[in-house]
Short mmCIF file of C-alpha atoms in Angstrom, two decimals:
data_model
loop_
_atom_site.label_atom_id
_atom_site.label_comp_id
_atom_site.label_asym_id
_atom_site.label_seq_id
_atom_site.Cartn_x
_atom_site.Cartn_y
_atom_site.Cartn_z
CA UNK A 1 109.27 131.91 84.20
CA UNK A 2 106.04 133.73 85.82
CA UNK A 3 102.49 134.40 83.18
CA UNK A 4 99.89 136.44 83.39
CA UNK A 5 96.66 134.08 84.26
CA UNK A 6 95.92 134.35 80.80
CA UNK A 7 99.19 134.12 79.08
CA UNK A 8 99.28 130.87 81.65
CA UNK A 9 95.93 129.11 81.49
CA UNK A 10 97.20 129.72 76.75
CA UNK A 11 100.63 128.04 78.57
CA UNK A 12 98.63 124.87 80.04
CA UNK A 13 96.36 124.67 76.93
CA UNK A 14 98.87 124.70 75.49
CA UNK A 15 100.76 121.07 76.97
CA UNK A 16 97.56 119.53 76.95
CA UNK A 17 96.81 119.87 74.04
CA UNK A 18 100.29 118.49 72.54
CA UNK A 19 100.36 115.57 74.81
CA UNK A 20 96.88 114.68 73.22
CA UNK A 21 98.28 115.39 69.78
CA UNK A 22 101.01 112.87 70.66
CA UNK A 23 98.21 110.07 71.43
CA UNK A 24 96.45 110.77 68.24
CA UNK A 25 99.33 110.30 65.92
CA UNK A 26 99.33 107.22 66.45
CA UNK A 27 95.71 106.04 67.29
CA UNK A 28 95.68 105.64 63.87
CA UNK A 29 96.37 102.19 64.62
CA UNK A 30 93.93 99.99 66.94
CA UNK A 31 92.78 102.05 70.09
CA UNK A 32 95.19 99.47 71.66
CA UNK A 33 97.48 100.71 70.06
CA UNK A 34 98.25 104.07 71.69
CA UNK A 35 101.11 103.79 74.26
CA UNK A 36 103.16 101.70 71.20
CA UNK A 37 106.27 103.25 70.40
CA UNK A 38 108.39 106.23 72.95
CA UNK A 39 106.90 109.27 72.56
CA UNK A 40 109.17 112.20 74.32
CA UNK A 41 107.84 114.53 77.20
CA UNK A 42 109.68 117.13 79.08
CA UNK A 43 112.41 116.12 81.24
CA UNK A 44 111.09 117.53 84.73
CA UNK A 45 113.49 119.37 87.69
CA UNK A 46 114.98 118.51 90.63
CA UNK A 47 116.49 120.23 92.16
CA UNK A 48 118.84 118.97 95.60
CA UNK A 49 119.56 121.47 98.21
CA UNK A 50 122.17 119.55 100.35
CA UNK A 51 122.89 121.02 104.52
CA UNK A 52 126.14 121.90 104.60
CA UNK A 53 125.25 124.29 107.96
CA UNK A 54 127.82 123.91 111.15
CA UNK A 55 125.12 120.69 111.87
CA UNK A 56 126.92 119.37 109.30
CA UNK A 57 130.27 119.08 111.29
CA UNK A 58 128.94 116.91 114.36
CA UNK A 59 130.02 113.45 114.64
CA UNK A 60 128.11 110.41 112.60
CA UNK A 61 128.80 106.88 112.96
CA UNK A 62 128.03 105.58 109.61
CA UNK A 63 129.76 103.35 106.47
CA UNK A 64 130.20 103.93 103.27
CA UNK A 65 131.14 101.08 100.56
CA UNK A 66 130.53 103.67 97.33
CA UNK A 67 132.63 106.35 97.83
CA UNK A 68 135.84 107.13 100.01
CA UNK A 69 134.17 110.44 101.69
CA UNK A 70 136.23 113.47 102.51
CA UNK A 71 134.72 113.08 105.81
CA UNK A 72 134.39 110.12 107.11
CA UNK A 73 132.99 110.21 110.86
CA UNK A 74 130.44 113.76 110.24
CA UNK A 75 127.30 114.21 108.80
CA UNK A 76 128.41 116.07 105.59
CA UNK A 77 130.03 112.95 104.92
CA UNK A 78 127.04 110.80 105.27
CA UNK A 79 124.83 113.39 102.80
CA UNK A 80 127.68 112.82 100.67
CA UNK A 81 127.72 108.66 101.17
CA UNK A 82 123.83 109.27 100.70
CA UNK A 83 123.62 111.40 97.51
CA UNK A 84 126.33 109.19 95.51
CA UNK A 85 125.31 106.50 95.98
CA UNK A 86 121.26 107.26 94.56
CA UNK A 87 123.72 108.97 91.65
CA UNK A 88 124.78 105.30 90.94
CA UNK A 89 121.71 103.89 91.41
CA UNK A 90 120.93 106.54 88.28
CA UNK A 91 123.37 105.49 86.50
CA UNK A 92 123.20 102.30 86.81
CA UNK A 93 119.32 102.27 86.36
CA UNK A 94 119.94 104.32 82.80
CA UNK A 95 122.45 101.09 81.51
CA UNK A 96 119.26 99.18 81.90
CA UNK A 97 117.13 100.74 79.91
CA UNK A 98 119.50 101.82 77.53
CA UNK A 99 120.01 98.35 77.10
CA UNK A 100 116.05 97.69 76.83
CA UNK A 101 114.18 97.96 73.64
CA UNK A 102 113.18 100.49 72.71
CA UNK A 103 116.37 101.98 73.66
CA UNK A 104 116.41 105.72 76.44
CA UNK A 105 119.59 107.15 76.40
CA UNK A 106 118.92 109.64 78.98
CA UNK A 107 116.30 109.51 82.03
CA UNK A 108 113.26 112.50 82.25
CA UNK A 109 115.49 113.91 84.56
CA UNK A 110 117.36 117.52 85.04
CA UNK A 111 118.77 117.82 88.14
CA UNK A 112 120.70 120.65 90.24
CA UNK A 113 123.15 120.92 93.52
CA UNK A 114 122.88 123.80 96.62
CA UNK A 115 123.63 124.65 99.55
CA UNK A 116 124.11 127.35 101.78
CA UNK A 117 126.20 130.18 100.50
CA UNK A 118 130.20 129.95 102.86
CA UNK A 119 129.87 133.28 103.08
CA UNK A 120 127.96 135.07 106.34
CA UNK A 121 127.41 138.63 103.94
CA UNK A 122 125.83 136.04 102.09
CA UNK A 123 121.84 135.55 101.84
CA UNK A 124 120.19 132.86 99.85
CA UNK A 125 121.10 129.80 98.50
CA UNK A 126 124.03 128.56 96.66
CA UNK A 127 124.20 126.99 93.09
CA UNK A 128 127.17 124.14 92.84
CA UNK A 129 125.68 122.22 90.01
CA UNK A 130 125.31 123.65 87.77
CA UNK A 131 127.35 126.97 88.98
CA UNK A 132 125.50 129.30 90.16
CA UNK A 133 125.94 132.71 87.78
CA UNK A 134 122.98 135.37 86.38
CA UNK A 135 121.11 134.26 83.71
CA UNK A 136 121.20 130.89 85.09
CA UNK A 137 118.25 128.49 84.49
CA UNK A 138 115.93 126.01 84.27
CA UNK A 139 117.54 125.02 80.37
CA UNK A 140 121.03 124.67 82.23
CA UNK A 141 120.10 121.56 85.22
CA UNK A 142 121.80 118.50 83.77
CA UNK A 143 119.51 116.38 81.33
CA UNK A 144 120.85 112.51 83.71
CA UNK A 145 122.70 110.97 80.57
CA UNK A 146 125.59 108.85 81.26
CA UNK A 147 128.28 111.68 80.65
CA UNK A 148 126.07 114.32 83.53
CA UNK A 149 125.62 111.78 85.51
CA UNK A 150 129.29 110.67 85.83
CA UNK A 151 130.49 114.72 85.85
CA UNK A 152 127.65 115.02 89.06
CA UNK A 153 129.19 112.58 90.49
CA UNK A 154 132.81 114.05 89.98
CA UNK A 155 131.05 116.37 92.29
CA UNK A 156 129.66 115.07 94.85
CA UNK A 157 132.66 112.74 95.17
CA UNK A 158 134.41 116.04 95.67
CA UNK A 159 132.40 117.70 98.57
CA UNK A 160 134.54 118.56 101.82
CA UNK A 161 134.23 120.79 104.89
CA UNK A 162 137.01 122.38 104.25
CA UNK A 163 135.46 124.15 101.01
CA UNK A 164 131.70 123.64 101.18
CA UNK A 165 130.64 124.27 104.87
CA UNK A 166 128.26 126.60 104.59
CA UNK A 167 127.47 129.10 107.38
CA UNK A 168 124.84 129.13 108.49
CA UNK A 169 120.97 126.99 108.00
CA UNK A 170 119.53 129.69 105.85
CA UNK A 171 116.14 127.14 104.13
CA UNK A 172 113.42 129.51 103.99
CA UNK A 173 115.89 131.95 101.91
CA UNK A 174 117.57 128.43 99.24
CA UNK A 175 113.46 127.68 98.86
CA UNK A 176 113.10 132.02 97.71
CA UNK A 177 116.41 131.24 96.37
CA UNK A 178 114.79 128.30 94.17
CA UNK A 179 111.50 129.53 94.03
CA UNK A 180 112.91 132.85 91.86
CA UNK A 181 115.68 130.15 89.71
CA UNK A 182 112.31 128.69 88.45
CA UNK A 183 110.27 131.41 87.72
CA UNK A 184 113.62 133.81 86.50
CA UNK A 185 113.43 136.28 89.32
CA UNK A 186 115.97 138.24 91.54
CA UNK A 187 117.10 135.64 94.75
CA UNK A 188 118.03 136.48 98.75
CA UNK A 189 121.82 136.22 97.17
CA UNK A 190 121.23 139.22 94.48
CA UNK A 191 121.82 136.10 91.77
CA UNK A 192 119.22 137.59 88.44
CA UNK A 193 118.27 134.32 87.02
CA UNK A 194 117.38 134.10 83.37
CA UNK A 195 113.27 132.69 82.45
CA UNK A 196 112.79 128.80 81.29
CA UNK A 197 113.29 128.30 77.90
CA UNK A 198 110.25 127.34 75.61
CA UNK A 199 111.05 123.85 75.12
CA UNK A 200 110.51 123.67 78.89
CA UNK A 201 107.71 125.20 79.43
CA UNK A 202 105.42 122.05 80.52
CA UNK A 203 108.09 120.59 82.62
CA UNK A 204 107.78 120.00 86.09
CA UNK A 205 109.67 121.53 89.32
CA UNK A 206 110.45 120.16 92.74
CA UNK A 207 113.37 120.26 95.55
CA UNK A 208 114.41 118.66 97.80
CA UNK A 209 116.08 118.61 100.65
CA UNK A 210 118.43 116.90 102.69
CA UNK A 211 118.23 118.46 106.17
CA UNK A 212 120.22 116.90 109.80
CA UNK A 213 117.37 117.55 112.44
CA UNK A 214 120.87 116.58 114.86
CA UNK A 215 120.41 118.83 118.25
CA UNK A 216 122.67 121.65 116.62
CA UNK A 217 120.27 122.04 113.28
CA UNK A 218 117.90 125.05 114.26
CA UNK A 219 116.98 127.68 111.07
CA UNK A 220 118.12 130.88 110.55
CA UNK A 221 117.27 133.50 109.03
CA UNK A 222 113.90 133.64 108.85
CA UNK A 223 113.49 137.91 109.00
CA UNK A 224 114.66 137.63 105.17
CA UNK A 225 112.71 134.65 104.44
CA UNK A 226 109.49 137.20 106.13
CA UNK A 227 110.23 139.90 104.05
CA UNK A 228 110.98 137.87 100.63
CA UNK A 229 107.15 136.35 100.99
CA UNK A 230 105.24 139.38 101.57
CA UNK A 231 107.21 140.38 98.85
CA UNK A 232 106.11 138.80 96.79
CA UNK A 233 103.21 137.95 97.37
CA UNK A 234 101.34 142.16 98.48
CA UNK A 235 99.88 141.01 101.48
CA UNK A 236 102.20 141.36 105.10
CA UNK A 237 104.18 137.72 106.24
CA UNK A 238 101.36 135.88 108.56
CA UNK A 239 102.72 132.65 110.47
CA UNK A 240 100.20 129.72 109.89
CA UNK A 241 100.86 127.36 113.35
CA UNK A 242 101.77 124.22 112.45
CA UNK A 243 99.95 122.34 114.96
CA UNK A 244 100.59 119.14 117.44
CA UNK A 245 103.36 116.78 116.69
CA UNK A 246 105.38 113.96 118.24
CA UNK A 247 108.29 112.17 116.43
CA UNK A 248 107.03 109.22 114.75
CA UNK A 249 110.82 107.65 115.36
CA UNK A 250 112.38 106.78 119.26
CA UNK A 251 112.18 108.03 121.93
CA UNK A 252 108.80 109.97 120.50
CA UNK A 253 109.21 113.45 121.82
CA UNK A 254 106.95 115.71 121.26
CA UNK A 255 107.52 119.10 119.49
CA UNK A 256 106.85 122.29 120.68
CA UNK A 257 106.46 124.51 118.26
CA UNK A 258 109.69 126.36 118.63
CA UNK A 259 110.58 127.28 115.19
CA UNK A 260 106.78 128.25 114.26
CA UNK A 261 107.95 132.10 113.35
CA UNK A 262 110.39 130.76 110.40
CA UNK A 263 108.49 130.84 107.35
CA UNK A 264 109.92 127.70 104.87
CA UNK A 265 106.24 126.55 105.41
CA UNK A 266 104.97 129.93 104.48
CA UNK A 267 106.98 129.31 102.03
CA UNK A 268 106.74 125.90 100.68
CA UNK A 269 103.16 126.48 100.97
CA UNK A 270 102.49 129.43 98.73
CA UNK A 271 105.16 127.84 96.00
CA UNK A 272 103.05 125.17 95.94
CA UNK A 273 100.59 126.86 94.73
CA UNK A 274 101.54 130.41 92.72
CA UNK A 275 99.05 132.71 92.12
CA UNK A 276 99.11 136.35 92.84
CA UNK A 277 96.33 138.89 91.58
CA UNK A 278 96.82 138.01 87.78
CA UNK A 279 100.13 136.65 87.19
CA UNK A 280 100.46 132.83 87.57
CA UNK A 281 103.79 131.58 88.76
CA UNK A 282 105.49 128.62 88.02
CA UNK A 283 105.10 125.87 90.71
CA UNK A 284 107.24 124.63 92.80
CA UNK A 285 106.30 121.03 95.63
CA UNK A 286 109.33 120.80 98.29
CA UNK A 287 110.59 116.76 99.32
CA UNK A 288 112.05 117.28 102.40
CA UNK A 289 114.35 114.61 104.30
CA UNK A 290 114.59 114.77 107.09
CA UNK A 291 117.93 113.19 108.60
CA UNK A 292 117.46 112.57 112.15
CA UNK A 293 118.37 111.13 116.08
CA UNK A 294 115.92 112.01 117.90
CA UNK A 295 117.02 114.88 119.89
CA UNK A 296 115.00 117.82 117.82
CA UNK A 297 111.38 116.74 117.37
CA UNK A 298 111.04 121.00 117.15
CA UNK A 299 113.36 120.78 114.15
CA UNK A 300 111.54 118.01 112.61
CA UNK A 301 107.84 119.03 112.98
CA UNK A 302 109.39 122.31 111.26
CA UNK A 303 110.67 120.37 108.74
CA UNK A 304 107.44 117.94 108.58
CA UNK A 305 104.83 121.39 108.07
CA UNK A 306 106.93 121.57 105.55
CA UNK A 307 107.40 118.93 103.07
CA UNK A 308 103.31 118.62 104.14
CA UNK A 309 102.58 122.47 102.73
CA UNK A 310 105.03 122.12 100.16
CA UNK A 311 102.90 118.72 98.67
CA UNK A 312 104.67 116.27 99.33
CA UNK A 313 105.08 113.63 102.45
CA UNK A 314 108.09 113.93 104.00
CA UNK A 315 110.58 111.11 104.75
CA UNK A 316 112.71 110.16 107.52
CA UNK A 317 116.04 108.77 107.56
CA UNK A 318 118.16 107.37 110.60
CA UNK A 319 121.36 109.41 111.32
CA UNK A 320 124.13 106.88 109.40
CA UNK A 321 121.94 105.00 107.70
CA UNK A 322 123.13 105.10 104.37
CA UNK A 323 121.09 102.87 102.11
CA UNK A 324 118.41 104.29 103.50
CA UNK A 325 119.14 107.97 102.76
CA UNK A 326 119.88 106.65 99.27
CA UNK A 327 116.40 104.13 98.78
CA UNK A 328 114.81 107.63 99.48
CA UNK A 329 117.18 110.05 96.93
CA UNK A 330 115.55 107.33 94.99
CA UNK A 331 112.48 106.80 95.61
CA UNK A 332 111.87 110.73 95.02
CA UNK A 333 113.55 110.47 91.87
CA UNK A 334 111.51 107.82 90.43
CA UNK A 335 108.08 109.44 91.50
CA UNK A 336 109.05 112.73 89.74
CA UNK A 337 110.37 110.77 87.14
CA UNK A 338 107.20 109.38 87.13
CA UNK A 339 105.67 112.94 85.73
CA UNK A 340 106.97 111.16 82.15
CA UNK A 341 104.28 108.23 81.78
CA UNK A 342 106.23 106.95 78.70
CA UNK A 343 109.69 106.45 80.55
CA UNK A 344 108.25 105.16 84.39
CA UNK A 345 104.32 104.33 84.00
CA UNK A 346 104.32 100.54 83.80
CA UNK A 347 100.46 100.72 84.79
CA UNK A 348 97.61 103.87 84.28
CA UNK A 349 96.79 106.51 86.61
CA UNK A 350 94.60 105.65 89.59
CA UNK A 351 91.57 106.85 88.89
CA UNK A 352 87.65 105.92 89.65
CA UNK A 353 87.29 104.42 86.14
CA UNK A 354 89.61 101.02 87.49
CA UNK A 355 87.86 101.06 91.29
CA UNK A 356 85.98 99.33 92.60
CA UNK A 357 85.38 100.04 96.23
CA UNK A 358 83.44 97.50 99.21
CA UNK A 359 83.19 99.14 103.35
CA UNK A 360 86.89 100.78 103.16
CA UNK A 361 88.48 98.08 100.88
CA UNK A 362 88.97 98.95 97.10
CA UNK A 363 90.22 96.43 94.45
CA UNK A 364 91.89 97.74 91.58
CA UNK A 365 92.05 96.70 87.74
CA UNK A 366 95.21 97.35 85.69
CA UNK A 367 97.49 97.02 83.41
CA UNK A 368 100.79 98.08 81.37
CA UNK A 369 100.85 99.10 78.16
CA UNK A 370 103.77 97.93 76.82
CA UNK A 371 105.71 98.59 73.39
CA UNK A 372 105.51 95.73 71.39
CA UNK A 373 102.90 93.81 74.26
CA UNK A 374 99.65 95.16 70.97
CA UNK A 375 96.71 93.19 73.20
CA UNK A 376 98.57 91.19 75.52
CA UNK A 377 99.28 93.27 77.43
CA UNK A 378 100.68 92.74 82.16
CA UNK A 379 97.17 92.62 83.90
CA UNK A 380 96.31 91.95 87.54
CA UNK A 381 94.36 92.71 89.98
CA UNK A 382 94.81 94.10 93.67
CA UNK A 383 93.49 95.41 97.21
CA UNK A 384 94.31 98.77 98.86
CA UNK A 385 91.95 100.49 101.79
CA UNK A 386 90.90 103.38 102.38
CA UNK A 387 93.61 105.86 105.97
CA UNK A 388 92.61 108.55 107.31
CA UNK A 389 95.70 111.56 107.59
CA UNK A 390 94.42 113.42 111.07
CA UNK A 391 97.32 115.39 111.30
CA UNK A 392 95.17 118.14 111.42
CA UNK A 393 92.31 117.15 113.14
CA UNK A 394 90.33 120.45 112.19
CA UNK A 395 90.98 118.95 107.85
CA UNK A 396 91.29 115.00 107.98
CA UNK A 397 92.36 113.34 105.36
CA UNK A 398 90.80 110.29 102.73
CA UNK A 399 94.21 108.70 100.66
CA UNK A 400 94.65 105.13 99.56
CA UNK A 401 96.58 102.90 101.87
CA UNK A 402 98.86 99.64 101.52
CA UNK A 403 98.83 96.65 103.27
CA UNK A 404 101.91 98.73 105.56
CA UNK A 405 101.11 100.53 108.27
CA UNK A 406 102.71 104.11 108.99
CA UNK A 407 106.11 103.46 111.89
CA UNK A 408 104.01 104.66 115.59
CA UNK A 409 100.73 102.85 115.02
CA UNK A 410 98.48 100.43 114.98
CA UNK A 411 96.07 100.87 112.49
CA UNK A 412 96.71 102.99 109.74
CA UNK A 413 97.99 102.10 106.53
CA UNK A 414 101.30 103.80 103.97
CA UNK A 415 100.11 105.73 101.89
CA UNK A 416 100.18 104.02 98.00
CA UNK A 417 100.52 106.88 95.70
CA UNK A 418 103.33 108.70 94.89
CA UNK A 419 103.57 112.02 96.48
CA UNK A 420 105.31 113.52 93.75
CA UNK A 421 101.21 113.86 92.32
CA UNK A 422 101.21 111.44 88.85
CA UNK A 423 98.19 109.66 90.07
CA UNK A 424 100.79 106.86 89.54
CA UNK A 425 101.32 104.12 92.76
CA UNK A 426 104.65 104.59 94.72
CA UNK A 427 108.01 102.27 93.61
CA UNK A 428 107.58 100.95 97.66
CA UNK A 429 103.93 101.29 97.72
CA UNK A 430 103.20 97.15 99.34
CA UNK A 431 99.21 95.41 98.02
CA UNK A 432 97.10 93.44 99.74
CA UNK A 433 97.85 89.86 98.90
CA UNK A 434 100.93 90.79 97.77
CA UNK A 435 104.15 88.24 100.11
CA UNK A 436 107.48 87.47 100.60
CA UNK A 437 108.99 84.09 101.50
CA UNK A 438 112.70 83.47 101.92
CA UNK A 439 111.67 79.76 102.31
CA UNK A 440 109.56 78.56 99.74
CA UNK A 441 110.28 78.31 95.68
CA UNK A 442 109.98 80.61 94.62
CA UNK A 443 112.06 83.70 96.88
CA UNK A 444 113.69 81.00 98.50
CA UNK A 445 115.87 80.84 95.02
CA UNK A 446 115.78 84.93 94.51
CA UNK A 447 111.95 86.16 93.44
CA UNK A 448 109.87 84.81 89.81
CA UNK A 449 111.09 87.65 88.87
CA UNK A 450 114.79 87.41 89.34
CA UNK A 451 115.64 87.31 85.22
CA UNK A 452 113.50 90.12 84.95
CA UNK A 453 114.50 92.68 86.92
CA UNK A 454 117.09 94.70 84.65
CA UNK A 455 113.79 94.23 82.19
CA UNK A 456 111.56 95.17 84.89
CA UNK A 457 113.26 98.81 85.88
CA UNK A 458 112.67 96.25 89.06
CA UNK A 459 115.23 96.56 91.75
CA UNK A 460 114.98 92.38 93.08
CA UNK A 461 113.17 90.08 91.80
CA UNK A 462 110.39 89.37 94.29
CA UNK A 463 107.12 90.33 93.99
CA UNK A 464 107.01 92.14 97.60
CA UNK A 465 107.00 95.02 97.59
CA UNK A 466 104.92 95.05 94.16
CA UNK A 467 104.61 98.58 93.75
CA UNK A 468 104.18 100.48 90.33
CA UNK A 469 104.81 97.16 88.88
CA UNK A 470 101.12 95.92 87.43
CA UNK A 471 101.93 92.26 87.39
CA UNK A 472 103.90 91.74 90.86
CA UNK A 473 102.28 91.37 93.55
CA UNK A 474 98.17 90.33 93.69
CA UNK A 475 96.04 88.45 92.58
CA UNK A 476 98.66 87.44 90.18
CA UNK A 477 100.91 86.16 92.74
CA UNK A 478 99.01 83.95 94.10
CA UNK A 479 97.65 82.44 90.99
CA UNK A 480 101.11 81.55 90.47
CA UNK A 481 102.03 80.51 93.26
CA UNK A 482 98.71 77.37 94.51
CA UNK A 483 99.93 76.66 90.66
CA UNK A 484 103.49 75.63 91.85
CA UNK A 485 101.63 73.06 94.40
CA UNK A 486 98.47 72.61 92.21
CA UNK A 487 97.71 72.80 88.27
CA UNK A 488 94.17 71.68 89.16
CA UNK A 489 93.93 74.86 91.06
CA UNK A 490 94.26 76.46 87.46
CA UNK A 491 91.97 74.99 84.54
CA UNK A 492 90.99 76.25 80.96
CA UNK A 493 88.35 74.56 79.24
CA UNK A 494 87.25 74.11 75.55
CA UNK A 495 85.02 72.35 73.20
CA UNK A 496 86.01 69.30 71.36
CA UNK A 497 84.34 67.12 68.61
CA UNK A 498 81.29 66.18 68.28
CA UNK A 499 80.12 67.45 72.35
CA UNK A 500 80.68 70.52 71.62
CA UNK A 501 76.82 71.15 71.54
CA UNK A 502 74.38 73.46 73.15
CA UNK A 503 74.08 73.41 77.07
CA UNK A 504 77.48 71.22 77.31
CA UNK A 505 78.83 70.53 79.99
CA UNK A 506 82.19 71.58 80.06
CA UNK A 507 83.70 70.26 82.77
CA UNK A 508 85.06 66.61 80.60
CA UNK A 509 86.68 68.67 78.51
CA UNK A 510 89.90 70.88 79.69
CA UNK A 511 92.55 72.49 77.45
CA UNK A 512 94.77 69.93 77.70
CA UNK A 513 97.23 67.59 76.25
CA UNK A 514 94.55 64.60 75.86
CA UNK A 515 93.38 66.47 73.19
CA UNK A 516 95.67 67.92 71.89
CA UNK A 517 94.45 65.73 68.38
CA UNK A 518 91.37 67.20 68.68
CA UNK A 519 92.36 71.10 68.24
CA UNK A 520 95.25 70.25 65.06
CA UNK A 521 97.81 68.66 67.11
CA UNK A 522 99.61 65.21 65.63
CA UNK A 523 99.05 62.20 68.60
CA UNK A 524 102.15 60.63 68.56
CA UNK A 525 104.21 64.60 68.43
CA UNK A 526 104.85 64.55 72.56
CA UNK A 527 106.55 68.09 72.14
CA UNK A 528 103.59 70.37 69.84
CA UNK A 529 101.16 68.49 71.34
CA UNK A 530 102.31 69.75 74.86
CA UNK A 531 102.69 72.97 73.73
CA UNK A 532 99.06 73.69 72.00
#
């Protein structure tokens, strides 16, 4: 759906007003209760594009415990295994939230699957789920309830090179197809897509491309991709230089901008802020998951540029690492679901109101609103640091980084904010003061949060990575660890009896079992005294 600038402004105002009204309905109670209860919001839309071009039939060594793939030992089977594992992870996440209080019946995400057309005479992209047809819209994407996740898993399990191999790598054309889908336009495939339902007009739109950066892969269909972009912008296509690129992984080869004329990154740039004159289209953010073997740095360069210009950071996964691919898809899905603050916002968005800065160190105090928590919300203090992204030497960007370093860098920290643009911390982020030591308690027993993994939407019971979980890591973890060996480090003082006078020293009036009687306890009641 595309609208005039004025109509788009009204639509944006309506979305904001709806959110404010949702808060106003509960604000009549107490100020601290504004987050109580499970409110509903528009689910985000995500279309996954699978690389089924010729490179997908190349050999790839991997093991797949989640599924008996149709094409073992191939790159396509590797993609299939990783995607199936990610769907299983979403299924488990939903099950945990169904058992939680309050319960939810579906995740705040609607999902679709595309790949390149199998017919050499076809352009654009081809929908697999939902099945492509005229009139298809984002309202037809599958809401992630139990039934639809299982249907998605069933279709992914059926994928095979015999029935699903594409005729060529047409990614720039497929981006046009995805943009047309989200905006009710006609794709290069010839499919005429329908307008977005009004109920989903406030939803965010995303495309993630699982692509094989192997020696046989190269982009195709550049001319049609360029022409389609020029047609919608009304301006001649202009190739934007990608800049220098060196593969961040072994053997660290440098690219030579072989695919600089491919319009994939120009398309992702336009889709992020798609305004043409007075017409405002629905924006679409682009992710790329680059499955690499170190043999194709020029293709890595194109995919890296496409992701960065499309509003996200590229994710590199070594070819054959099925767990890594599953984790990458899961990471993006969680980032996108964080746009729904009720479901996956365990901390308020990072803002200047919660930050303290010294030199390049950033201290953030945070809390996690919780239904039924009343004023007893989880809180913590964490430290991060500033990093400098010099990918474009002419326009370096300052960003918020954590305790882990970027691969191949001796000093630049990994970004910690979600690249979905939500303002929330990334689930895989690691703050300073956050540790994991499996040789000592509590990590030797599975971590302090082992029993809370399901209810706290955690991956495991360890504090590291603390990510977007307020109560994990940071000062909170250090206080807990110090209390394991020396309780004297955490003293609570009170004021009891006749000693409670002006300027009295509280050091002799500890809040402990020795003064329980003064606080209303009965000296002979050991249990009550210790509880106090």
